[in-house]
Short mmCIF file of C-alpha atoms in Angstrom, two decimals:
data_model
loop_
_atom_site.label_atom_id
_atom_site.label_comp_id
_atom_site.label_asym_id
_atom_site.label_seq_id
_atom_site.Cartn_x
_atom_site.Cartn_y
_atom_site.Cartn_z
CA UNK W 1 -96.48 -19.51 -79.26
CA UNK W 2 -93.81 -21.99 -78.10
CA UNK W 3 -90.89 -19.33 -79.04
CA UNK W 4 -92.99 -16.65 -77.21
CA UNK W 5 -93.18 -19.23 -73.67
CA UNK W 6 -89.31 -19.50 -74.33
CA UNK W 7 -88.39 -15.80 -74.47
CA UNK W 8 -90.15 -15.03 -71.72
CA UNK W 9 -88.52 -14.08 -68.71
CA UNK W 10 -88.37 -16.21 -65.61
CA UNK W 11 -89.60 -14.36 -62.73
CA UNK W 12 -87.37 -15.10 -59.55
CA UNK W 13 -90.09 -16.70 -57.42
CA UNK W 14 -90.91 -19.58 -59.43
CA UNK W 15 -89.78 -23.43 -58.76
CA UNK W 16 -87.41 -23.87 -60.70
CA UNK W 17 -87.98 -26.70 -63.88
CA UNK W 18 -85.61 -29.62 -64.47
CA UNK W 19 -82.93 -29.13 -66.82
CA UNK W 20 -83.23 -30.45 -70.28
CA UNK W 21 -82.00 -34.19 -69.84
CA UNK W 22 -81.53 -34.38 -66.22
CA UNK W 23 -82.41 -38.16 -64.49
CA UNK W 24 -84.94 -38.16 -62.00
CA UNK W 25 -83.07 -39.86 -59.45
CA UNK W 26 -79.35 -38.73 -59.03
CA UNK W 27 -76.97 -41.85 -59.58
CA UNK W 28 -73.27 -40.34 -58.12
CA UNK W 29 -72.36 -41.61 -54.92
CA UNK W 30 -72.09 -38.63 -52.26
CA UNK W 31 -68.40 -37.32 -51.58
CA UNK W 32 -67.06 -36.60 -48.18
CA UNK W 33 -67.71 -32.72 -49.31
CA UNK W 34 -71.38 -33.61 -49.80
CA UNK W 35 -72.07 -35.16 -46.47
CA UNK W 36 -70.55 -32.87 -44.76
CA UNK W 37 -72.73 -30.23 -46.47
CA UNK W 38 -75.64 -31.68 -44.96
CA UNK W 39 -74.42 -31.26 -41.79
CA UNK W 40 -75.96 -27.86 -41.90
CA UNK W 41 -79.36 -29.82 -42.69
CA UNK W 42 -81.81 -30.05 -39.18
CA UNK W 43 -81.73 -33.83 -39.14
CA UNK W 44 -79.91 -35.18 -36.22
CA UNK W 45 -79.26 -38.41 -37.59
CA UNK W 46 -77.31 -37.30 -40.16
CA UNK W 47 -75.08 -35.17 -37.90
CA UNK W 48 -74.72 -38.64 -36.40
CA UNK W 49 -73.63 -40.41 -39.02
CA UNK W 50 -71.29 -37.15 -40.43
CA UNK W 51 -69.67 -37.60 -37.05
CA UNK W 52 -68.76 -41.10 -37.24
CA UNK W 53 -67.82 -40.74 -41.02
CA UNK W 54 -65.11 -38.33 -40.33
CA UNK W 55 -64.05 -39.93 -37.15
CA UNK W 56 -62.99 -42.60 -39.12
CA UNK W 57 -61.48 -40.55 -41.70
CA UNK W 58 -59.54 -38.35 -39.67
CA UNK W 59 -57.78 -41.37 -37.88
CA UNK W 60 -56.41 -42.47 -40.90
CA UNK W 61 -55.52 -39.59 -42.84
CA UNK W 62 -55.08 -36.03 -41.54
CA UNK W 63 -52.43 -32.88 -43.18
CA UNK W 64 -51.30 -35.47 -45.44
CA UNK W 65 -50.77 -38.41 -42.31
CA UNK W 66 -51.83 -41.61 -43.43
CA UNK W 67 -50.86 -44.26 -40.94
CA UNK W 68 -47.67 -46.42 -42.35
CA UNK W 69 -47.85 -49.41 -43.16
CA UNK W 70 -44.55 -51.13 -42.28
CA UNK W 71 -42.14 -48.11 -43.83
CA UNK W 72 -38.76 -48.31 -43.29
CA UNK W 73 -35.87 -45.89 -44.11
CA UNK W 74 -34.10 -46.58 -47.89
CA UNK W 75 -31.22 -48.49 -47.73
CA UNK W 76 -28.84 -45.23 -48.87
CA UNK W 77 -30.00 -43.68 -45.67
CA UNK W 78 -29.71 -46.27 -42.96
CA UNK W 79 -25.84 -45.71 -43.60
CA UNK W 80 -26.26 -42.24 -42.70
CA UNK W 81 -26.15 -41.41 -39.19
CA UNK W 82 -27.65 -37.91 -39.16
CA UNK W 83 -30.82 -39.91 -40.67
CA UNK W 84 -30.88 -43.09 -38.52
CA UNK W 85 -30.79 -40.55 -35.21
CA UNK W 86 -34.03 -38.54 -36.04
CA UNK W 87 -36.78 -42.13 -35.28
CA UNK W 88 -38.92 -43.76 -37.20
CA UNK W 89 -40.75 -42.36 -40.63
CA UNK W 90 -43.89 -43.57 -38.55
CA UNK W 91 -43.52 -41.09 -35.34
CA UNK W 92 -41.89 -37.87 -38.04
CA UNK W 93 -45.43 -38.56 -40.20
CA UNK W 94 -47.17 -38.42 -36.70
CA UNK W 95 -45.25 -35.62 -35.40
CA UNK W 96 -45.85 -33.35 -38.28
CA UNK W 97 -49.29 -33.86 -38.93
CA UNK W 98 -50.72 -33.59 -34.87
CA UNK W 99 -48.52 -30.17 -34.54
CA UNK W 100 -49.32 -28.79 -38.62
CA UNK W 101 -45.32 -27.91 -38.92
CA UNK W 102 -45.91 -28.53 -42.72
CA UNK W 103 -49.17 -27.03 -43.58
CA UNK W 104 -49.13 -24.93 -46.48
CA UNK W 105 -45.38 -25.82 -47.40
CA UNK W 106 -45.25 -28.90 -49.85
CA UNK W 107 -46.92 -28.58 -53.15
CA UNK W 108 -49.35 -31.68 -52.16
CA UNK W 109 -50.16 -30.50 -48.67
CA UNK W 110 -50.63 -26.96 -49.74
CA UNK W 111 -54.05 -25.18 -49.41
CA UNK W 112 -55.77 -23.91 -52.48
CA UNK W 113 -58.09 -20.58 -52.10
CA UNK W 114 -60.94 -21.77 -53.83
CA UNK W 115 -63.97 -19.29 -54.52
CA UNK W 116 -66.71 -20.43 -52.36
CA UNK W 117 -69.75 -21.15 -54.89
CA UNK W 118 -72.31 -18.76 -55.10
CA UNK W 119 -75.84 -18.19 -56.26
CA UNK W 120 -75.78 -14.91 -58.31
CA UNK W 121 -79.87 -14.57 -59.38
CA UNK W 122 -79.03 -11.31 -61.26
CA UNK W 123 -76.55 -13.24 -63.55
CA UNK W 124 -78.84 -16.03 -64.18
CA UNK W 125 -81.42 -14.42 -65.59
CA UNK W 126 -82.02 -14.47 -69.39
CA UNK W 127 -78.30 -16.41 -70.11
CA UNK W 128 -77.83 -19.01 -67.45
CA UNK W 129 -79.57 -22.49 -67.51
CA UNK W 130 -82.10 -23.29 -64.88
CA UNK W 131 -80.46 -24.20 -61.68
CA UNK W 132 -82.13 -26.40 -59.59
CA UNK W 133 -83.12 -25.36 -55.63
CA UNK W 134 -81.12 -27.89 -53.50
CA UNK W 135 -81.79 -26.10 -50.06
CA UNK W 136 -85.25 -28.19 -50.13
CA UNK W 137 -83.09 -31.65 -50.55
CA UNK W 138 -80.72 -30.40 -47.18
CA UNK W 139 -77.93 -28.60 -49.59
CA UNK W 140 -76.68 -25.01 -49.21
CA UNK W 141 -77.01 -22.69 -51.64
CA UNK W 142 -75.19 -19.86 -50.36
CA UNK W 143 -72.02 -21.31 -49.62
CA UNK W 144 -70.53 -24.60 -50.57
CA UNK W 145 -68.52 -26.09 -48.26
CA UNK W 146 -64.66 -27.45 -49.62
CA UNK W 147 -62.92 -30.67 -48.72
CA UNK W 148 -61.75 -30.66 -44.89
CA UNK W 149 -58.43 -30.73 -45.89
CA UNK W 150 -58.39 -27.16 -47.65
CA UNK W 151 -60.79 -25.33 -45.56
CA UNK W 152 -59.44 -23.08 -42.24
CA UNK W 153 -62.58 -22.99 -40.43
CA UNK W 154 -62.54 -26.76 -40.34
CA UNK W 155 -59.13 -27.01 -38.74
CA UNK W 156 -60.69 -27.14 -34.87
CA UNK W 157 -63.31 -29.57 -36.36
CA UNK W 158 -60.52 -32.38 -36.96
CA UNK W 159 -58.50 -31.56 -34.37
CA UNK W 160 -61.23 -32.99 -32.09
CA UNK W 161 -61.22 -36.18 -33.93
CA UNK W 162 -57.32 -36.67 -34.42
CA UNK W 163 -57.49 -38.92 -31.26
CA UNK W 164 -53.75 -39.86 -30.24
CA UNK W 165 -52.10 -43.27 -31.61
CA UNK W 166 -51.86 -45.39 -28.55
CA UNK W 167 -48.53 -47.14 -30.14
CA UNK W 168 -47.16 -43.68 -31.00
CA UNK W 169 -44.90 -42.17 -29.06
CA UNK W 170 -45.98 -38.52 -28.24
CA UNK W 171 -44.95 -35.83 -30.81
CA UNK W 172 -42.94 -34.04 -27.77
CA UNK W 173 -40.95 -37.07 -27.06
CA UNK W 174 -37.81 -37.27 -28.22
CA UNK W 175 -36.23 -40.07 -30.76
CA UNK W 176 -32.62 -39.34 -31.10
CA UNK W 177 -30.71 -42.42 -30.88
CA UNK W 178 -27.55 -41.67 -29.83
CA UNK W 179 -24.47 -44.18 -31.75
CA UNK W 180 -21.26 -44.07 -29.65
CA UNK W 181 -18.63 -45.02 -31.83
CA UNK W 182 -16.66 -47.57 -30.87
CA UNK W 183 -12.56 -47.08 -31.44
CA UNK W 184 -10.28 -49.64 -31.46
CA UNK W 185 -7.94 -49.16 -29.10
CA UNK W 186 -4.04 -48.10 -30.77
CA UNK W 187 -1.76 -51.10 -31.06
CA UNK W 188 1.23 -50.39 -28.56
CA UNK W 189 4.81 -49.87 -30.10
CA UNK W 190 5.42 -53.92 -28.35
CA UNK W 191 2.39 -55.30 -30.76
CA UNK W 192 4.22 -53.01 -33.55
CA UNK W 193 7.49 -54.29 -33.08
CA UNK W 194 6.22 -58.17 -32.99
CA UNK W 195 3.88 -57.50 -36.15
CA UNK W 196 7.40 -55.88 -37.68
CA UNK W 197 9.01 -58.98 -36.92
CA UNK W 198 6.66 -60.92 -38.47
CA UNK W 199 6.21 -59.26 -41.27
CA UNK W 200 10.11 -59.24 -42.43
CA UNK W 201 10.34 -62.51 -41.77
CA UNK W 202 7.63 -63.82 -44.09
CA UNK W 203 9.37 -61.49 -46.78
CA UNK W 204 12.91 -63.28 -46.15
CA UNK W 205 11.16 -66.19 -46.67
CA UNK W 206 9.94 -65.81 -50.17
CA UNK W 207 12.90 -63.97 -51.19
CA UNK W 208 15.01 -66.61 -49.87
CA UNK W 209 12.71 -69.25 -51.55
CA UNK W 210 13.11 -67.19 -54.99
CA UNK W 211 16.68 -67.15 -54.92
CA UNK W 212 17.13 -71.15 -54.08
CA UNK W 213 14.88 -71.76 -57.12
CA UNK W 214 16.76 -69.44 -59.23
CA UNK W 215 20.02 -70.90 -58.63
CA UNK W 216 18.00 -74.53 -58.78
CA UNK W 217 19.19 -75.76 -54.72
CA UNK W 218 15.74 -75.12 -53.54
CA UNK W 219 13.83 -78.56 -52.38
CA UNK W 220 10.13 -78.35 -52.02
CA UNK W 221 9.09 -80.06 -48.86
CA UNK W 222 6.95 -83.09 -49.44
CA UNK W 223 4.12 -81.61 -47.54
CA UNK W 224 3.86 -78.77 -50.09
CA UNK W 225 0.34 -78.56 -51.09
CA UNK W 226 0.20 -79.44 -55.38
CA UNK W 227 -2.70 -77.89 -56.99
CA UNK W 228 -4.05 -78.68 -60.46
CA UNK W 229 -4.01 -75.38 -62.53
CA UNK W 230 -0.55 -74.62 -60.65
CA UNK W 231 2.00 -73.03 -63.70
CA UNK W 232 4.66 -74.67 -65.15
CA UNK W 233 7.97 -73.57 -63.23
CA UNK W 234 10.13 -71.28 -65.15
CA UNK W 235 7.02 -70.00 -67.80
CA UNK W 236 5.92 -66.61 -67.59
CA UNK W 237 3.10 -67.22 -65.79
CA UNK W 238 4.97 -69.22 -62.92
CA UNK W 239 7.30 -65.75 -63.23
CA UNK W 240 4.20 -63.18 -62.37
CA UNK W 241 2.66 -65.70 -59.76
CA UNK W 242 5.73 -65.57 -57.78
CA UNK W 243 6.69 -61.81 -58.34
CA UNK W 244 3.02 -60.84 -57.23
CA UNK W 245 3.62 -63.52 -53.90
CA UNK W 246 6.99 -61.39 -53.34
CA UNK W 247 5.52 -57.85 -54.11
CA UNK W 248 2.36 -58.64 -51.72
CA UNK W 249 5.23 -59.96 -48.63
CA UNK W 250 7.08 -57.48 -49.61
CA UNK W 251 4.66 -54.38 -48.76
CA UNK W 252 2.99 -55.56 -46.27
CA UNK W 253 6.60 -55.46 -44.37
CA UNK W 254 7.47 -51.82 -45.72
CA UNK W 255 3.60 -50.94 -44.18
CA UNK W 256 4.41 -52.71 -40.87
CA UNK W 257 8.20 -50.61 -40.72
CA UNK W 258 6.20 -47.75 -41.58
CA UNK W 259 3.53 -47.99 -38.77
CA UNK W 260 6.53 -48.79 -36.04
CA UNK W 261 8.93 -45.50 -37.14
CA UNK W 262 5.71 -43.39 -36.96
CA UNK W 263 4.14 -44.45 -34.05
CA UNK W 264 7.51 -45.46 -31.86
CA UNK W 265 7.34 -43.82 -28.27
CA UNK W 266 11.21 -42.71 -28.54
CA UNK W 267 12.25 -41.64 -32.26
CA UNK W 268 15.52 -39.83 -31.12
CA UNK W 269 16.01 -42.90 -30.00
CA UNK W 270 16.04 -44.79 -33.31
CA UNK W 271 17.23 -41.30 -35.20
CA UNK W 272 20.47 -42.68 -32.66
CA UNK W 273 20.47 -45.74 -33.94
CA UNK W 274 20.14 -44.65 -37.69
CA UNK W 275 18.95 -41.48 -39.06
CA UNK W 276 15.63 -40.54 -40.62
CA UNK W 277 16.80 -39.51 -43.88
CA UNK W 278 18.37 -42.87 -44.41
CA UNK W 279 15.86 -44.91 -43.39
CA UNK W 280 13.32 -43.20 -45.86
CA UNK W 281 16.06 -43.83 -48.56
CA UNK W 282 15.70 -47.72 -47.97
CA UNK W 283 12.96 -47.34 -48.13
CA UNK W 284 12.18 -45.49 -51.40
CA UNK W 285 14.75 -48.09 -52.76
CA UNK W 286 12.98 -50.39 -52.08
CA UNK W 287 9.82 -49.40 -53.65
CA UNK W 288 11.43 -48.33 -56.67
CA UNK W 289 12.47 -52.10 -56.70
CA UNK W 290 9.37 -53.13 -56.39
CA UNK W 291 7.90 -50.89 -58.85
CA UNK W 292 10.36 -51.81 -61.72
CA UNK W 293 9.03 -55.62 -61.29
CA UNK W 294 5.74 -54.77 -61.73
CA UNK W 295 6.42 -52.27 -64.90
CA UNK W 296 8.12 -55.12 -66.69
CA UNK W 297 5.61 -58.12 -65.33
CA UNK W 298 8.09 -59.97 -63.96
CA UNK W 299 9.29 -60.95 -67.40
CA UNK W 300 12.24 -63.73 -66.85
CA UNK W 301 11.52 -63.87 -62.97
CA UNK W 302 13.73 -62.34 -60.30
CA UNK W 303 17.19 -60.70 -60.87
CA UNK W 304 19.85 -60.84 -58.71
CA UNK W 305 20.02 -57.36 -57.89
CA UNK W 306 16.64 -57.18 -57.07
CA UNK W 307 16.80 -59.79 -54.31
CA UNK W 308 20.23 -58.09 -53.18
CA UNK W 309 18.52 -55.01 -52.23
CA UNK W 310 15.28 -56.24 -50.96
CA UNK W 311 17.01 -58.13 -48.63
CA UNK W 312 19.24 -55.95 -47.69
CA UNK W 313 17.19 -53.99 -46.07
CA UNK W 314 15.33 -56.41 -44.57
CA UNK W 315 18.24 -57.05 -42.51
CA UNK W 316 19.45 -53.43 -41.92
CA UNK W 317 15.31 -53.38 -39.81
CA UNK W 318 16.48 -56.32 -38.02
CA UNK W 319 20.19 -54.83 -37.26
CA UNK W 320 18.26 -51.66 -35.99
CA UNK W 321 15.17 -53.69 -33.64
CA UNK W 322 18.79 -55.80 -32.78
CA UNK W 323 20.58 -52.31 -31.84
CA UNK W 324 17.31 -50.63 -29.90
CA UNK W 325 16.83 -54.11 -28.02
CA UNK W 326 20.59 -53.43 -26.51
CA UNK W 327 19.73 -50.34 -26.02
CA UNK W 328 17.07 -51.25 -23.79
CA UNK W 329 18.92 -54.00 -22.06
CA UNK W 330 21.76 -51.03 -20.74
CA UNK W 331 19.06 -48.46 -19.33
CA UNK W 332 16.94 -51.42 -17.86
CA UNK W 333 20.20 -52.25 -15.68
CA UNK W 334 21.17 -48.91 -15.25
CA UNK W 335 17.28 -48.45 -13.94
CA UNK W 336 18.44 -51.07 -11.19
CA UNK W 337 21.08 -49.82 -10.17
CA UNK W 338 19.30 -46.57 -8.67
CA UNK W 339 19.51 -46.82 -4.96
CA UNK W 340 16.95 -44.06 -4.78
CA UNK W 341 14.05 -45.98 -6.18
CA UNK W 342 13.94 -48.54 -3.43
CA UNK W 343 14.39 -48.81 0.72
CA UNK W 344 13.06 -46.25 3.08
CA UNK W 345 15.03 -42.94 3.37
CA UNK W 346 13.12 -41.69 6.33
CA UNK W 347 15.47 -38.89 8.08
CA UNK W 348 17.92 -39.37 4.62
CA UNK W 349 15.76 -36.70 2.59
CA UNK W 350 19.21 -34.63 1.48
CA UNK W 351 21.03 -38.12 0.68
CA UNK W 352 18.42 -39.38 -1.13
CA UNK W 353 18.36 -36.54 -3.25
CA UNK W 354 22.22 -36.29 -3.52
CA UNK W 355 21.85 -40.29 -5.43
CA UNK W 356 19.19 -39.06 -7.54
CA UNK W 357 20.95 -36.41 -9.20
CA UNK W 358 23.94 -37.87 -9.26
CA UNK W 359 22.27 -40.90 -11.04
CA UNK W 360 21.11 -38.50 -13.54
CA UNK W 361 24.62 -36.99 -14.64
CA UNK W 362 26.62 -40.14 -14.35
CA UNK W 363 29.60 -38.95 -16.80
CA UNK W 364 30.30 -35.78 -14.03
CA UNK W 365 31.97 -35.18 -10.93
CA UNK W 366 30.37 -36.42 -7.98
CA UNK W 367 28.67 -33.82 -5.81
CA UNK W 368 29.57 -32.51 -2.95
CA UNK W 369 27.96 -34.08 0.20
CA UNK W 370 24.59 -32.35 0.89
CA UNK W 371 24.49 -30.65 4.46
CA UNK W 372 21.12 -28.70 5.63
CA UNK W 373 21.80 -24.85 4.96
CA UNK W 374 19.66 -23.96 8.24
CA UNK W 375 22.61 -26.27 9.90
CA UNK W 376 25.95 -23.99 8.97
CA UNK W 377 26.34 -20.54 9.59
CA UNK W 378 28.97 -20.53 7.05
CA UNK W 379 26.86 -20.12 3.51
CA UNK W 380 27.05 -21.25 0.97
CA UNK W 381 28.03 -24.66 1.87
CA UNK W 382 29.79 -26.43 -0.81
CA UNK W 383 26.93 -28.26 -2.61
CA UNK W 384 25.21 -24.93 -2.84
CA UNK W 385 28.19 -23.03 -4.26
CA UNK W 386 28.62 -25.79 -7.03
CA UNK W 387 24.89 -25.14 -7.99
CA UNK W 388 25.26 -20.93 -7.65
CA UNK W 389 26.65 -20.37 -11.42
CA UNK W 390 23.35 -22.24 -12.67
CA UNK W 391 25.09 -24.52 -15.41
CA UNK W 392 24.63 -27.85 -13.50
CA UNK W 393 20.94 -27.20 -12.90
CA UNK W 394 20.84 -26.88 -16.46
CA UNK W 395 22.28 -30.26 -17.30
CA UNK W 396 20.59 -31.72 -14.61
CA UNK W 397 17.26 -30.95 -16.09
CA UNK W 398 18.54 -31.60 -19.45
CA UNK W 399 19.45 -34.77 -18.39
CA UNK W 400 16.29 -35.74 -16.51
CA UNK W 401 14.27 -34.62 -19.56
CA UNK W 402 16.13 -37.53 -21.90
CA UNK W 403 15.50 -40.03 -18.90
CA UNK W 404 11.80 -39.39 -18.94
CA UNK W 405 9.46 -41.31 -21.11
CA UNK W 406 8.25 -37.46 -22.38
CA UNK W 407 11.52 -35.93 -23.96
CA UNK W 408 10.28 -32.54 -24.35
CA UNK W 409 10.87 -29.27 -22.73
CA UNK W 410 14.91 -29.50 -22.87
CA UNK W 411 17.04 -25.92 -22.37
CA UNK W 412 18.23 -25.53 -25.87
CA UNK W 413 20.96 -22.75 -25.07
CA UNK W 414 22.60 -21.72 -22.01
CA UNK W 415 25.75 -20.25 -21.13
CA UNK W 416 28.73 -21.90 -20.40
CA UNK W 417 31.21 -19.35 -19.64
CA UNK W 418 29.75 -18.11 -16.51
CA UNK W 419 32.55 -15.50 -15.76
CA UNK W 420 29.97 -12.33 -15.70
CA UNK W 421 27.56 -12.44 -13.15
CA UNK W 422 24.27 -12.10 -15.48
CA UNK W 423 25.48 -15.18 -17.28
CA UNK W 424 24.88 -17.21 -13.87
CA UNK W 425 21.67 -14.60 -13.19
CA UNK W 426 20.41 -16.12 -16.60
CA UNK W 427 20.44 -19.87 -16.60
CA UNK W 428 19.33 -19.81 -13.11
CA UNK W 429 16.50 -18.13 -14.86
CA UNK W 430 16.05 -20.78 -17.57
CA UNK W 431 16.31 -23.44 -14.96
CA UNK W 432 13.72 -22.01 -13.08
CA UNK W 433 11.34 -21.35 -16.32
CA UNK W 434 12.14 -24.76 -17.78
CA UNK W 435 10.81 -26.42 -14.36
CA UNK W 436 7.57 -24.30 -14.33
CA UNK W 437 6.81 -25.48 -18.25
CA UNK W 438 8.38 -28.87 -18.57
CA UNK W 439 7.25 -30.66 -14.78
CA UNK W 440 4.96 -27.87 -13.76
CA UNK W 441 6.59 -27.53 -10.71
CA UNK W 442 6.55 -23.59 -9.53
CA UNK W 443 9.95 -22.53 -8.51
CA UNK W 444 10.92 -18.87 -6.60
CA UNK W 445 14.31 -18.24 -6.31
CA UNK W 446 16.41 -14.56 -6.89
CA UNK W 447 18.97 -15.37 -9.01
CA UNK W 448 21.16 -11.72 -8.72
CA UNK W 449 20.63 -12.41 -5.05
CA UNK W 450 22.33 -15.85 -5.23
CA UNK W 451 25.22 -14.53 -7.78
CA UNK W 452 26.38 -11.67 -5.23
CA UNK W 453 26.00 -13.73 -2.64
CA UNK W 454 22.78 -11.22 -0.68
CA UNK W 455 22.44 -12.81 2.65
CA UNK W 456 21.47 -16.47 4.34
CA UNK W 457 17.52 -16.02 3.51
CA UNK W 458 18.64 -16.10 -0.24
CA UNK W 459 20.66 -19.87 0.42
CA UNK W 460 18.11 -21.17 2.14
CA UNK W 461 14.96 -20.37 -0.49
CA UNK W 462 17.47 -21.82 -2.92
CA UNK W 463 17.78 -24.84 -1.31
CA UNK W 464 14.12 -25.42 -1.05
CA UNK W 465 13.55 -24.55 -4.41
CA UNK W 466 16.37 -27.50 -5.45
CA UNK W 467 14.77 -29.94 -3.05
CA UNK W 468 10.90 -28.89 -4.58
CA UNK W 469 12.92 -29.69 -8.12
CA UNK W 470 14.32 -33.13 -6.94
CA UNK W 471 10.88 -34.33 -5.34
CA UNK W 472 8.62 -33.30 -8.11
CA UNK W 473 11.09 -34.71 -11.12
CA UNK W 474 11.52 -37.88 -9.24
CA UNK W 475 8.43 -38.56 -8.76
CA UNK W 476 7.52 -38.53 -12.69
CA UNK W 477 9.79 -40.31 -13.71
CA UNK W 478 9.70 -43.17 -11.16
CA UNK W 479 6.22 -43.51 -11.84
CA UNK W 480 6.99 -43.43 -15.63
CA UNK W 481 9.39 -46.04 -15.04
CA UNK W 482 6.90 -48.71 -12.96
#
């Protein structure tokens, strides 16, 4: 009778029975998913409390947000500046989880499409266990509701409880923090020179102190600080102590010669002086030097040679600072000896301009005195004519390019045979180009007009083109000069 009561089929209407070893009272603590289930239950205060439940939830956690707690950025990345300039971790948490940039994209934050659970009678009849009716205890039996965090239709549901952090900054604000980066000014070639000075001296000093105590006439000054695990002199380790002292002096004067040929304002002016090529083979001689104490360790101290050609050199940098300090000295009083930088030539335009280019082409002729071409019927007058072949415009801009502090823009070829006309056409042509490119000072002249000599108007736009020339070069280089 029992197996009959068990075979029998379960009509669809009936309460359902307990399963087999089910408790009376269920002992698991609701979830989240649970009480928001009941939601859909008639009882108001449970609506109430759902709402205060997830209020509290959803300002802590929300798409993956959890308010931080004192985060900071990893120490590899604060020495990044691309990192450092987007904000905190704090505001890019907040950011991305009140706009939803990241939903769906990480594997943790990504939403699973769960089947919604079901009540299929058909399939439960004969095969599956009894189920028990929850819609009588406030659950729903036709669809099961997911965790807030994986469901779409939940979405506008907590975004009305994601209030804003009052100590957040707004996810439209901005948190770039721009880092100007502070560069050190460049030393000028004076601070060069007096670090070069420096530098080579401390070197002579050692070298100077190694050859005294080689040849046994150096004497220690009684101030000369003794310490305990000092070397024995003459030993091998007394031998590397000083050659390392001598190699460390020693570079740190072929750095500081280094930085003042590279960075110098003039180099033609030391390539006058002494020429590149041999001043990089001192230099490589030197280092070789250098490098042959080191490959032997210093073993038995200094040589002769050695010393010889270190300080050698040293001396050949001081001969050439010696040579570019005269050099200095002669175009600082030829500087004052040009009348045309001082006193007021008010009504002495021409004159003035007369001294200035004579004080640019000291080695030639003097010019002819400068008379106003609108003043003498007779054109060319003589200070024009010497100008009409073109070649001492040339060298007059040649010449005012070396006296500038910019030595740049020179004619590099001109004629100097100016029998045939186009020859005197052409470097009034490069003297007019050169002026446009070099000083940027616009010149219009017609050089075949001035050649053959085509009537006064041509003198007297050539005149104002050499008095534009004057005014405009003068200018630069006087305020080059102060």
């Amino acid at each position: 009778m029992s197996a009959e009561v068990e075979n029998r089929p379960h009509s669809p209407d009936a309460a359902p029975s307990q399963a087999i070893g089910a408790k009376t009272e269920p002992s698991r603590a609701l979830s989240t998913t649970s009480t928001i289930s009941q939601s859909s239950s008639n009882d108001g205060t449970s609506r109430d409390s759902l709402g205060s439940e997830l209020s509290s939830s959803s300002r802590t956690r929300r798409r993956g947000y959890m308010r931080p707690q004192g985060t900071d950025f990893a120490a590899s990345a604060k020495s990044r500046e691309s990192v450092m300039s987007l904000g905190s971790i704090a505001h890019l948490q907040y950011y991305f989880a009140r706009t939803g940039l990241l939903d769906g994209k990480g594997g943790q934050l990504a939403r699973k499409k769960q089947p919604r659970a079901t009540l299929d009678l058909a399939a439960l009849e004969g095969t599956a266990p009894m189920i028990p009716d929850l819609s009588g205890h406030g659950f729903i039996t036709e669809n099961a509701v997911e965790s807030p965090t994986g469901m779409d239709d939940m979405d506008d549901f907590y975004d009305g409880f994601l209030e804003e952090d009052p100590d957040m900054l707004p996810p439209t604000a901005s948190t770039y923090n721009h880092r100007e980066k502070v560069i050190p000014k460049p030393p000028t070639v004076a601070e060069l020179k007096t670090e070069l000075e420096s530098a080579l001296q401390d070197a002579l000093k050692v070298l100077k102190e190694a050859k005294e105590r080689k040849e046994g006439s150096y004497k220690a000054s009684s101030d000369a600080p003794r310490y305990p695990n000092m070397p024995d002199e003459n030993t091998q380790s007394w031998y590397e102590l000083q050659g390392m002292n001598i190699l460390d002096f020693v570079t740190l004067a072929i750095r500081a010669a280094k930085n003042y040929y590279t960075a110098h304002e003039l180099p033609d002016r030391l390539d006058a002086i002494k020429s590149e090529k041999q001043i990089r083979t001192d230099l490589l001689s030197v280092m070789e030097v250098l490098k042959q104490m080191a490959t032997r360790n210093f073993k038995g101290g200094m040589r002769d040679e050695e010393i010889a050609t270190m300080t050698t050199w040293i001396e050949s940098v001081f001969d050439i600072l010696k040579k570019e300090a005269n050099i200095e000295a002669s175009e600082q009083a030829e500087r004052s000896s040009w009348a045309w930088m001082r006193g007021d030539w008010k009504g002495k335009e021409l004159e003035r301009e007369r001294q200035f280019l004579m004080s640019m082409i000291p080695d030639e002729e003097p010019l002819p005195e400068w008379t106003p071409a609108s003043n003498d019927a007779d054109l060319p007058t003589p200070f024009l004519e010497a100008m009409q072949n073109g070649l001492l415009l040339v060298r007059l801009h040649n010449a005012a390019v070396k006296k500038s502090r910019r030595r740049f823009g020179a004619i590099p070829t001109f004629h100097v045979n100016t029998q045939k006309p186009y020859r005197s056409a052409d470097n009034l042509r490069y003297w007019a180009k050169a002026a446009e490119l070099r000083f940027e000072c616009m010149i219009s002249i017609d050089p075949l007009g001035i050649v053959y000599n085509n009537g006064p108007q041509v003198w007297l736009d050539f005149e104002a083109a050499i008095l534009k020339w004057c005014a405009h070069v003068r200018e630069e280089i006087t305020n080059e000069l102060v």
